[in-house]
PDB file of C-alpha atoms and ligand atoms in Angstrom:
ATOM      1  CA  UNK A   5      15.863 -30.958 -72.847  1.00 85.00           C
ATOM      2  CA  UNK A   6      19.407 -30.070 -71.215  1.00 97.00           C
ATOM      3  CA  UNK A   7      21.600 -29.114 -73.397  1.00 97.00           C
ATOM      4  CA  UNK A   8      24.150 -28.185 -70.543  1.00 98.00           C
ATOM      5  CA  UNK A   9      26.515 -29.435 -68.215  1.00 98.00           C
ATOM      6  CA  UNK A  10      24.825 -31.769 -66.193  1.00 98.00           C
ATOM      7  CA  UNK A  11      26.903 -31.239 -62.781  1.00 98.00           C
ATOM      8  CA  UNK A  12      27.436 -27.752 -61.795  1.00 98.00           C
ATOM      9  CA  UNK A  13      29.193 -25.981 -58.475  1.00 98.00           C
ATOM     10  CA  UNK A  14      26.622 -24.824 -56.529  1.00 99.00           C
ATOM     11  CA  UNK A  15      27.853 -20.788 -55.710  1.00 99.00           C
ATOM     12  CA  UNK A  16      30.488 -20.707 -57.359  1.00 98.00           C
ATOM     13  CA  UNK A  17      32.760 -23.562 -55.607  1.00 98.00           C
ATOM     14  CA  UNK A  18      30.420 -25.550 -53.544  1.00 98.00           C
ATOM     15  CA  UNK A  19      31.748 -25.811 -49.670  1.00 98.00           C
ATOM     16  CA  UNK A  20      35.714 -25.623 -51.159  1.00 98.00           C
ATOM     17  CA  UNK A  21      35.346 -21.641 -51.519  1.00 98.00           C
ATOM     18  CA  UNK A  22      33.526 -18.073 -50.189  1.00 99.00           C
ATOM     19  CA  UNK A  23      30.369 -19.215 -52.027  1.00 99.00           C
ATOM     20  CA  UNK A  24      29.483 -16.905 -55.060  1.00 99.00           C
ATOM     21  CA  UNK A  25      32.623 -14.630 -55.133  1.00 99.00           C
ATOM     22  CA  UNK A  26      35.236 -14.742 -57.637  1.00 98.00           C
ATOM     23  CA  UNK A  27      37.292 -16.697 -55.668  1.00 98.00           C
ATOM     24  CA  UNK A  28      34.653 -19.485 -55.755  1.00 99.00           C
ATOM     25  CA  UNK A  29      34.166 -19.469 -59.569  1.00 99.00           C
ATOM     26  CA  UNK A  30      37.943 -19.761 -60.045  1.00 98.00           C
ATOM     27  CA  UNK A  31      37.592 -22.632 -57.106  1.00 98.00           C
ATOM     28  CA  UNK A  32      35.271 -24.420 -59.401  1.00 98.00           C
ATOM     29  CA  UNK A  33      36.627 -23.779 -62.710  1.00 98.00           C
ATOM     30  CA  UNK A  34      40.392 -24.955 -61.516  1.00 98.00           C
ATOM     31  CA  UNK A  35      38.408 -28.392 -60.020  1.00 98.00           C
ATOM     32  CA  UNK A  36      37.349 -28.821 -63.792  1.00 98.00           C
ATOM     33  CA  UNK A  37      33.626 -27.382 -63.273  1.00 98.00           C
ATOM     34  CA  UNK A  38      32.312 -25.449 -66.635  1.00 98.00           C
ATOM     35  CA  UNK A  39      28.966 -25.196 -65.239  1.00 98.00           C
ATOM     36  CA  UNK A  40      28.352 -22.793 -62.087  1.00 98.00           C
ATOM     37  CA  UNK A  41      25.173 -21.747 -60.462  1.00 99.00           C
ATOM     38  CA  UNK A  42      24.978 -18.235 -58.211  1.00 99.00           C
ATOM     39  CA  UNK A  43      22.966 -15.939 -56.723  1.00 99.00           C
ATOM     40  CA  UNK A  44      21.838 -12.377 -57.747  1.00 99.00           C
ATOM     41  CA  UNK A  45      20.355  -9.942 -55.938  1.00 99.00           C
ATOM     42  CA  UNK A  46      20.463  -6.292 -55.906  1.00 99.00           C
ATOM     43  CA  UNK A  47      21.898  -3.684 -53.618  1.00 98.00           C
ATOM     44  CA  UNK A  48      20.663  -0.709 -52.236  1.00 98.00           C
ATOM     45  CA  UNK A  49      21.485   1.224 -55.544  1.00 98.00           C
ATOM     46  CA  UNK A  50      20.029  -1.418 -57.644  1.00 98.00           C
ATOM     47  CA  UNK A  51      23.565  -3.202 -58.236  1.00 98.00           C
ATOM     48  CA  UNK A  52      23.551  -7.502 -58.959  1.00 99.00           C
ATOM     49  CA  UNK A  53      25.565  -8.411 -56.906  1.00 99.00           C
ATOM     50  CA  UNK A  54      26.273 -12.248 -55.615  1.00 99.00           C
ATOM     51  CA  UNK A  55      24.624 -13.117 -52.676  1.00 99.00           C
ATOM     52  CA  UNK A  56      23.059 -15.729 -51.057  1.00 99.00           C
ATOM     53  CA  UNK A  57      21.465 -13.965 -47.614  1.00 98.00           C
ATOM     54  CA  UNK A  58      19.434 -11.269 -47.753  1.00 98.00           C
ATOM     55  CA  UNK A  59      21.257 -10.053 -44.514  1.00 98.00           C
ATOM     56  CA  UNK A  60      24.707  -9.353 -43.740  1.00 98.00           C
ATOM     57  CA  UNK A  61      26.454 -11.529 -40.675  1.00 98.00           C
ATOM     58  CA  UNK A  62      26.741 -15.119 -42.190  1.00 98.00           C
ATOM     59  CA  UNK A  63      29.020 -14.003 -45.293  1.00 98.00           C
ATOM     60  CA  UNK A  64      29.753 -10.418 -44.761  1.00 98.00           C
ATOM     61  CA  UNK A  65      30.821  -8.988 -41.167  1.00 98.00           C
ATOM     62  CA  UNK A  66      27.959  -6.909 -39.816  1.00 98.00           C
ATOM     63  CA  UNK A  67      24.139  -6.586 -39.572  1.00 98.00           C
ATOM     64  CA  UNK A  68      21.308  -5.172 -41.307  1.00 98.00           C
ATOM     65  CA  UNK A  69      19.778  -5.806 -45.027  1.00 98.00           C
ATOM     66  CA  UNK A  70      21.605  -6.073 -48.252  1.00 98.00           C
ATOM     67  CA  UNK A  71      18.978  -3.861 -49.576  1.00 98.00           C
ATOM     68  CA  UNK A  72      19.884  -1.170 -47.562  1.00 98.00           C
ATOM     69  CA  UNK A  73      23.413  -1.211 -48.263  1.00 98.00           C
ATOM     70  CA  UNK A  74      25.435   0.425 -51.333  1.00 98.00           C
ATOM     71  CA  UNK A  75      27.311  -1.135 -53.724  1.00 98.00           C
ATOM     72  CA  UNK A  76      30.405   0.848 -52.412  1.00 98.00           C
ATOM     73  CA  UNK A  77      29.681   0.009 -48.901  1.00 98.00           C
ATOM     74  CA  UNK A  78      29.289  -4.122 -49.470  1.00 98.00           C
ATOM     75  CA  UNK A  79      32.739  -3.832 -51.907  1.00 98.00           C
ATOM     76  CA  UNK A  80      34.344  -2.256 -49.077  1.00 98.00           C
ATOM     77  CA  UNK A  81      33.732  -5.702 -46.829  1.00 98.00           C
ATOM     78  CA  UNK A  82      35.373  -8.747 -46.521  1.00 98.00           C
ATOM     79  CA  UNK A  83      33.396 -11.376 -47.965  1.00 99.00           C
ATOM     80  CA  UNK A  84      36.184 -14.631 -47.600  1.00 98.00           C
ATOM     81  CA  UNK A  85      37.450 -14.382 -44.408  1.00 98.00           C
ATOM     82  CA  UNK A  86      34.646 -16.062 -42.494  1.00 98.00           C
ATOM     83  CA  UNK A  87      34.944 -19.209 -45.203  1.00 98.00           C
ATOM     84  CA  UNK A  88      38.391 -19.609 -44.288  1.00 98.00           C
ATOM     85  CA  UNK A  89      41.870 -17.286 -43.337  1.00 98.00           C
ATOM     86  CA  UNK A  90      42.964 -17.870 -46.960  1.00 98.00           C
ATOM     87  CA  UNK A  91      40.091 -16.376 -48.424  1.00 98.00           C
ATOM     88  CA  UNK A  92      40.653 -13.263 -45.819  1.00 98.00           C
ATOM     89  CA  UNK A  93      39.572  -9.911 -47.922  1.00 98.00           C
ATOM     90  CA  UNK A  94      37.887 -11.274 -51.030  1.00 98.00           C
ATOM     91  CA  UNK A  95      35.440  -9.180 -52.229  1.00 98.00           C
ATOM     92  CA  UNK A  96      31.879  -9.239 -53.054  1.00 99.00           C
ATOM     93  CA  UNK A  97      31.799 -10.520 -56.725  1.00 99.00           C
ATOM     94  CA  UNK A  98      29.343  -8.093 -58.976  1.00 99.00           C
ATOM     95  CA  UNK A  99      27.101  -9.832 -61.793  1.00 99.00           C
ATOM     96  CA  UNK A 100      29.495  -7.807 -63.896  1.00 98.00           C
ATOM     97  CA  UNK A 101      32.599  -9.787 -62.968  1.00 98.00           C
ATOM     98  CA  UNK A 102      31.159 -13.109 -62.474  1.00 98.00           C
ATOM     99  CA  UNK A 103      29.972 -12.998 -66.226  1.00 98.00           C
ATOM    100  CA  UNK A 104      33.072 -11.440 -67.495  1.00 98.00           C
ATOM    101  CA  UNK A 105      35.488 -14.309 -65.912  1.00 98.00           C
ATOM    102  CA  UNK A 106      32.416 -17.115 -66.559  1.00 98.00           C
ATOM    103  CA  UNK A 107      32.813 -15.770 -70.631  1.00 97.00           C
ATOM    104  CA  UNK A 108      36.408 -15.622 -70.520  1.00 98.00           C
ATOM    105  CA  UNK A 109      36.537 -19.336 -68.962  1.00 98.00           C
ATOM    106  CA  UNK A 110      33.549 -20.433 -70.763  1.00 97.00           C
ATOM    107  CA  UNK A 111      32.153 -21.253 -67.916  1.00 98.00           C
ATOM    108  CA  UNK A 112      28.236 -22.247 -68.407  1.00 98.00           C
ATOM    109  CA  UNK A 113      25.922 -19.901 -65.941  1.00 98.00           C
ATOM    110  CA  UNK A 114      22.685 -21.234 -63.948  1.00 98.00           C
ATOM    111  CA  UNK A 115      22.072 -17.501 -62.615  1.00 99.00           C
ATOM    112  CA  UNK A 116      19.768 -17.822 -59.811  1.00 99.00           C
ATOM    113  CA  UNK A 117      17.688 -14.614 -59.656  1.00 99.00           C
ATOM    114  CA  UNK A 118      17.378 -14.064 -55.380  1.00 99.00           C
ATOM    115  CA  UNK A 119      15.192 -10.884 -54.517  1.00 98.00           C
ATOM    116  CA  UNK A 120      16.076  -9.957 -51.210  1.00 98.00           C
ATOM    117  CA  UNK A 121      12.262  -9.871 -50.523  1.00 98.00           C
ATOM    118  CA  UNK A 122       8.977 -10.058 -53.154  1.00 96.00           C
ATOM    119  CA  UNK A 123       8.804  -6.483 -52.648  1.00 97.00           C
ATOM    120  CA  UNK A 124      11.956  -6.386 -55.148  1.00 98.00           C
ATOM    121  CA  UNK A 125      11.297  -9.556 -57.218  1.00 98.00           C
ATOM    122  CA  UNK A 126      10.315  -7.424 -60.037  1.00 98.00           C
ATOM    123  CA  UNK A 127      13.240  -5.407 -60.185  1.00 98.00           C
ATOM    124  CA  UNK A 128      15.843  -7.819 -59.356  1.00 99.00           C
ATOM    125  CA  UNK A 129      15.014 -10.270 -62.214  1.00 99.00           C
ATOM    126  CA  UNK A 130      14.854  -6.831 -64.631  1.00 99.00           C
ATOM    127  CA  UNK A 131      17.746  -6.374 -63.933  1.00 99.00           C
ATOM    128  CA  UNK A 132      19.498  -9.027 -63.473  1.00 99.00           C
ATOM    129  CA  UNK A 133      18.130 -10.323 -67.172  1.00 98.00           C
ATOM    130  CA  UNK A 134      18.629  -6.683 -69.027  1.00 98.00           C
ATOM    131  CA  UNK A 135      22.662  -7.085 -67.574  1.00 98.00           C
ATOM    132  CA  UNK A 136      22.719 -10.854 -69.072  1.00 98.00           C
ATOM    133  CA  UNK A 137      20.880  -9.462 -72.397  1.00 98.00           C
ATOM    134  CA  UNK A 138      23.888  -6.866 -72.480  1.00 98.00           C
ATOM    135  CA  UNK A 139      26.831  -9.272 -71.706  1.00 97.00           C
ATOM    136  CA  UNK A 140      25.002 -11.584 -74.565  1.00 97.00           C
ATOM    137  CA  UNK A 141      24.118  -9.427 -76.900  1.00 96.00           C
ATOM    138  CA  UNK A 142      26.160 -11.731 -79.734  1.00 94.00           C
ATOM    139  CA  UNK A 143      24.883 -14.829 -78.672  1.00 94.00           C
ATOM    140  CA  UNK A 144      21.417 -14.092 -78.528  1.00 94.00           C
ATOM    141  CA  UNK A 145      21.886 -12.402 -82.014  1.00 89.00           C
ATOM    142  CA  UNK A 146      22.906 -15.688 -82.924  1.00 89.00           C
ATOM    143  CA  UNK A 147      20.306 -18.150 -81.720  1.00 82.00           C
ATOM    144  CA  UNK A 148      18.195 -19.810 -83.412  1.00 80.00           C
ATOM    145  CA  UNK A 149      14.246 -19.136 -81.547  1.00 80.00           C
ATOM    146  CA  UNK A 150      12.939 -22.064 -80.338  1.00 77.00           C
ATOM    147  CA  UNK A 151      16.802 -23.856 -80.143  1.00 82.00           C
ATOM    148  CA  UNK A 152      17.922 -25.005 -76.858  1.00 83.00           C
ATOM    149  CA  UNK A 153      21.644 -24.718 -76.071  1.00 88.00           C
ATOM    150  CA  UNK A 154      24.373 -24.050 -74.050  1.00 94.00           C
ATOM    151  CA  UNK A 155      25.206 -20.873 -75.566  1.00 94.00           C
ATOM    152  CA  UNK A 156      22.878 -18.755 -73.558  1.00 97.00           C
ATOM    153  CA  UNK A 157      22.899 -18.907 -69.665  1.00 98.00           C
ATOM    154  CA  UNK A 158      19.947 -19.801 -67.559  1.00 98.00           C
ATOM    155  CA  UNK A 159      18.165 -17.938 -65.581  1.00 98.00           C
ATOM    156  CA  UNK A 160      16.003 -19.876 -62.166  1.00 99.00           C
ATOM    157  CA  UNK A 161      14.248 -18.531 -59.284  1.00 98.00           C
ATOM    158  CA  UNK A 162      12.094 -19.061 -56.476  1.00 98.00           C
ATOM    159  CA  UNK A 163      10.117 -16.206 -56.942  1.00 98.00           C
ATOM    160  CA  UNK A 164       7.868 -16.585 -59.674  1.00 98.00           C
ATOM    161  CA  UNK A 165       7.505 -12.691 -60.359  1.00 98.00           C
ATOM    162  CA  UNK A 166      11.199 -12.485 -60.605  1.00 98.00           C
ATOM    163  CA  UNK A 167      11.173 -15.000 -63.733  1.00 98.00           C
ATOM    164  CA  UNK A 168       8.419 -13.084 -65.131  1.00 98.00           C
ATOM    165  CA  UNK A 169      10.271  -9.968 -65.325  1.00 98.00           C
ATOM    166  CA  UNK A 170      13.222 -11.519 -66.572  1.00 98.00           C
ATOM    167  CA  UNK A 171      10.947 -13.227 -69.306  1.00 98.00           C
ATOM    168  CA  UNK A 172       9.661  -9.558 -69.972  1.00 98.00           C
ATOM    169  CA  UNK A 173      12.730  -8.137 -70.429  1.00 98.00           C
ATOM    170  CA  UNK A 174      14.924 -10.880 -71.975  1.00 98.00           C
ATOM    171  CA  UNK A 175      12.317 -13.405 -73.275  1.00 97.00           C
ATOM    172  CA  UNK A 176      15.623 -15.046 -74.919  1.00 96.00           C
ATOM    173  CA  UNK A 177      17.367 -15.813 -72.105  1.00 97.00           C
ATOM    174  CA  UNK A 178      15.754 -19.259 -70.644  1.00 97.00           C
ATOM    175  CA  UNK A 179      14.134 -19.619 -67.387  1.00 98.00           C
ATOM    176  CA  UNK A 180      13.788 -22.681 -65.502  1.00 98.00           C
ATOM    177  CA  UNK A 181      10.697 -22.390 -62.124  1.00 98.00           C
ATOM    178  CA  UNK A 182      12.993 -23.139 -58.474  1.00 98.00           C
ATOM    179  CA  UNK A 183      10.791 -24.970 -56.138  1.00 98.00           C
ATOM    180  CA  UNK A 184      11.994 -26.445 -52.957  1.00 98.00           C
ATOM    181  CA  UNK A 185       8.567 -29.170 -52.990  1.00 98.00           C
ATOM    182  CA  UNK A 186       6.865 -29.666 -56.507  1.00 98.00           C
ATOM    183  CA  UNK A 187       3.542 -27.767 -56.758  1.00 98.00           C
ATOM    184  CA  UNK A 188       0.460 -29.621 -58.166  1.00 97.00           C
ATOM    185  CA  UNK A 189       0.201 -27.046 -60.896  1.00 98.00           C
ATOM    186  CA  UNK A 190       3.948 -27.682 -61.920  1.00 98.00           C
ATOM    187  CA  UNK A 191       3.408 -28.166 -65.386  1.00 98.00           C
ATOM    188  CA  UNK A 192       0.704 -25.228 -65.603  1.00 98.00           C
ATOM    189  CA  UNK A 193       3.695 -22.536 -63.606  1.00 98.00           C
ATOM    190  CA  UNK A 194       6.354 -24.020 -66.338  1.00 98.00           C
ATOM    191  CA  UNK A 195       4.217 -22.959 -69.218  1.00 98.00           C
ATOM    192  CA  UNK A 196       3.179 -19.540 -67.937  1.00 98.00           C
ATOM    193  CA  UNK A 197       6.698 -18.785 -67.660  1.00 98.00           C
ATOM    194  CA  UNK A 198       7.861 -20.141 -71.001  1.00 97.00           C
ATOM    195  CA  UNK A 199      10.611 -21.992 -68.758  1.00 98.00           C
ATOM    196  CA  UNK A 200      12.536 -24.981 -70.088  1.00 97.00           C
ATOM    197  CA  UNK A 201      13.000 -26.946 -66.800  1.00 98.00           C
ATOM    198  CA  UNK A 202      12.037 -27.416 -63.124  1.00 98.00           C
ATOM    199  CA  UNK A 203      14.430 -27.015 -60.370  1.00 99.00           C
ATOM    200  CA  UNK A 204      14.156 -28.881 -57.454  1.00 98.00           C
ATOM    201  CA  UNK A 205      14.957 -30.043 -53.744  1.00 99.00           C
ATOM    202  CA  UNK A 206      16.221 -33.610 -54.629  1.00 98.00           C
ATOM    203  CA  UNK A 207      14.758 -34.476 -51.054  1.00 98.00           C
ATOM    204  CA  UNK A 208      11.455 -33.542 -52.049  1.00 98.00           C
ATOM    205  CA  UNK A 209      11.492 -36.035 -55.282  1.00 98.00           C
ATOM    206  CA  UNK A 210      10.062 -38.733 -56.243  1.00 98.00           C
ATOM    207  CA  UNK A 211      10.506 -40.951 -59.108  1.00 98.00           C
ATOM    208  CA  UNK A 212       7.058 -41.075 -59.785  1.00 98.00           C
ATOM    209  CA  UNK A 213       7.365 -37.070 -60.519  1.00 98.00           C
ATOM    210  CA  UNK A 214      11.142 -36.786 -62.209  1.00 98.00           C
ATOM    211  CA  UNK A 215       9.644 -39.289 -64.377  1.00 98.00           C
ATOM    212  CA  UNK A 216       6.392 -37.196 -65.048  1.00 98.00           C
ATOM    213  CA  UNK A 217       8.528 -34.146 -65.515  1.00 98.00           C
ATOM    214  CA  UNK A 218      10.976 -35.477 -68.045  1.00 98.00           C
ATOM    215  CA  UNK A 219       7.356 -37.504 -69.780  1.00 98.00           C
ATOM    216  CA  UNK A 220       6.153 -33.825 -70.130  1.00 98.00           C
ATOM    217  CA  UNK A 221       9.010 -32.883 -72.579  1.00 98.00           C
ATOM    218  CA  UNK A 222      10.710 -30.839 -69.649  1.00 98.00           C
ATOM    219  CA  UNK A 223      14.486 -30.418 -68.126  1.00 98.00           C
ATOM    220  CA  UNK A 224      14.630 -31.291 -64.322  1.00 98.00           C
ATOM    221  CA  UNK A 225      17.539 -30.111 -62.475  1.00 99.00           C
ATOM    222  CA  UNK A 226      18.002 -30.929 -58.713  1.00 99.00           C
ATOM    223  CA  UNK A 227      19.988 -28.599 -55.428  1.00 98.00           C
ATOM    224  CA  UNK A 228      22.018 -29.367 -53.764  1.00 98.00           C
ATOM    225  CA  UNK A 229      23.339 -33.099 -54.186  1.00 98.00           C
ATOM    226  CA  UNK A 230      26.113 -33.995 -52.420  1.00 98.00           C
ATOM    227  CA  UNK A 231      26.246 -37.587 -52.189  1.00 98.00           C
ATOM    228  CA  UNK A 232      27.708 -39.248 -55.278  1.00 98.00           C
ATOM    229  CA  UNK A 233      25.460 -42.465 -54.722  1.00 98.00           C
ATOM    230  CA  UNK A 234      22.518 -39.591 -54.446  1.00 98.00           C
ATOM    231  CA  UNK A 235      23.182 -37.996 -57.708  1.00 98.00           C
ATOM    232  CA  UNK A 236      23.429 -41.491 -59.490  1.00 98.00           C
ATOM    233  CA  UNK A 237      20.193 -42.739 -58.121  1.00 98.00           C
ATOM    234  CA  UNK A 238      18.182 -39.501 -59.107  1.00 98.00           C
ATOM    235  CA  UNK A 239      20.097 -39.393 -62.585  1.00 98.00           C
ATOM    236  CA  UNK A 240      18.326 -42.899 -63.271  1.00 98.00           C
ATOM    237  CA  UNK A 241      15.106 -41.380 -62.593  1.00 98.00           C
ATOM    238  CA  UNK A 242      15.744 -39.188 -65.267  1.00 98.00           C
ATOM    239  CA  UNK A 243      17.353 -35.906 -63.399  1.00 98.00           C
ATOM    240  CA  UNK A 244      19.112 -34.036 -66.314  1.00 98.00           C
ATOM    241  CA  UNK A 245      21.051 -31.703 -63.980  1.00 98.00           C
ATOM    242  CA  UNK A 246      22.604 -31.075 -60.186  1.00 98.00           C
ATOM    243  CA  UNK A 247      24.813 -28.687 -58.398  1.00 98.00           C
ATOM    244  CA  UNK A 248      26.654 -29.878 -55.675  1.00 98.00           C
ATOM    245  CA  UNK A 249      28.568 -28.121 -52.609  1.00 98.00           C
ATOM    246  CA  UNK A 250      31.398 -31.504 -53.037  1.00 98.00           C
ATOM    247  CA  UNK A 251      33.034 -30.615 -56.303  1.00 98.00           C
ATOM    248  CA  UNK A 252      35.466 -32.676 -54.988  1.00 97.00           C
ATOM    249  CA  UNK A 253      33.666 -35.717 -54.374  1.00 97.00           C
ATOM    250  CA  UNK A 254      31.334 -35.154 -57.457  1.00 97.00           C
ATOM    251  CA  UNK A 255      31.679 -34.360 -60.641  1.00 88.00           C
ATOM    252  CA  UNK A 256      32.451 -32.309 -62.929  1.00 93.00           C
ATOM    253  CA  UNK A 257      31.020 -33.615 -66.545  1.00 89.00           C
TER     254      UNK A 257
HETATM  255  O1  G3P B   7      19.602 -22.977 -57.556  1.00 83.94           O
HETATM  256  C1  G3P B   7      19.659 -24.045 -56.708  1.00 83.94           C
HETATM  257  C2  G3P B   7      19.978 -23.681 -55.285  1.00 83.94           C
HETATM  258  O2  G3P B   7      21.026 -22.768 -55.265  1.00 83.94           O
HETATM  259  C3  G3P B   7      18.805 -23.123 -54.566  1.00 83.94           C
HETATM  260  O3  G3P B   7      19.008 -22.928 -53.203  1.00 83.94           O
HETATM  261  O4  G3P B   7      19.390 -21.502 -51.253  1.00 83.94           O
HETATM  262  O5  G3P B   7      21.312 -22.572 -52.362  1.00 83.94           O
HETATM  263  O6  G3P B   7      20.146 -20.698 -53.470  1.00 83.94           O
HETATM  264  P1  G3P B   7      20.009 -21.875 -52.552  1.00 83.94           P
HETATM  265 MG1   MG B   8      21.212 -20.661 -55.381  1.00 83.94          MG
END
């Protein structure tokens, strides 16, 4: 049901790092991490980029939308300095790089598909999956149909018609359904989608329904856990997977 690293840094390297730049991966990775989640989400010219807000001021200095911003023009900002002064000028991380140095590390990859609105949830998860198809061309020439492993990333969402498009246009590449409370019609969403898990608020879980996930033959991963007495309680429920913000008080596998 998971055939992946069970603790992963959540943006790269959890709290420790500018979440989902470079810097963070490399954060994560040198903390012992080979699982990572990120964000995608496009730019203004259709670029994946990382990126958590759909709005500039929080990570990047400014205002307005992502969307309406160029690749060029979010490259030219700093996207470290308001973590911390040592992280002062590092850049927005493109899907590009962030698979390049997650291949080169092998570094597993929970790619969060994050449409800067529904009007571009369709788009975004085209993209984003046609650019993972490319960068795993060899692997998914490899698989086996039907196989679960960890030699394909994972793609999760919130929006629904994001994961559809990605299932479109890389049916290969699996999908697991983001929800921040579990919907009644959990199990009918999960099949619609072809996805192999459920992704999760751990505040929002119970036992009663990790245990009815996992009965149903499918992965459960929770965000964001950050208590290490947390993450062992919900692993006894039967929680496959988490991402935490503390790689250094949890984890890595
Ligand atoms: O994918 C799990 C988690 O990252 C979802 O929440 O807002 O941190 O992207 P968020
Ligand atoms: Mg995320």
């Amino acid at each position: 049901m998971w055939p992946y690293p069970t603790i992963l840094a959540h943006r790269g390297g959890g709290t420790l790092a500018p979440e989902n730049t470079l810097a963070a991966l490399r954060c994560g990775w040198s903390h012992g991490f080979r699982g990572v989640e990120f964000d995608v989400m496009l730019t203004r010219d259709q670029e994946p980029i990382l990126m958590h807000d759909p709005v500039l001021g929080r990570t990047l200095p400014g205002s307005g939308k992502i969307a309406d911003h160029t690749l060029s023009e979010l490259l030219a900002l700093d996207a470290g300095g308001w973590h911390s002064p040592a992280f002062a000028g590092e850049p927005v991380c493109t899907l590009a790089q962030a698979m390049a140095f997650c291949r080169q590390h092998a570094v597993w990859m929970n790619v969060e598909i994050k449409p800067a609105s529904e009007a571009v949830a369709v788009a975004t998860g085209t993209v984003a999956a046609l650019a993972l198809k490319s960068a795993f061309a060899d692997a998914i020439g490899a698989h086996v149909a039907g196989h679960n492993d960890a030699t394909l990333p994972l793609f999760s969402s919130f929006s629904f018609e994001a994961l559809m498009a990605a299932k479109i246009a890389a049916p290969e590449i699996p999908r697991g359904f983001l929800v921040d409370t579990i919907p009644d019609d959990w199990q009918q969403q999960l099949q619609i989608l072809d996805a192999v898990a459920l992704h999760t608020n751990h505040k929002n879980l119970s036992e009663r329904q990790a245990r009815a996930i996992k009965d149903a033959g499918f992965g459960l991963f929770c965000y964001t856990v950050n208590d290490p007495q947390r993450a062992r309680e919900i692993r006894g429920w039967g929680v496959d997977g988490i991402c935490t913000d503390r790689i250094d008080l949890i984890g890595p596998d």
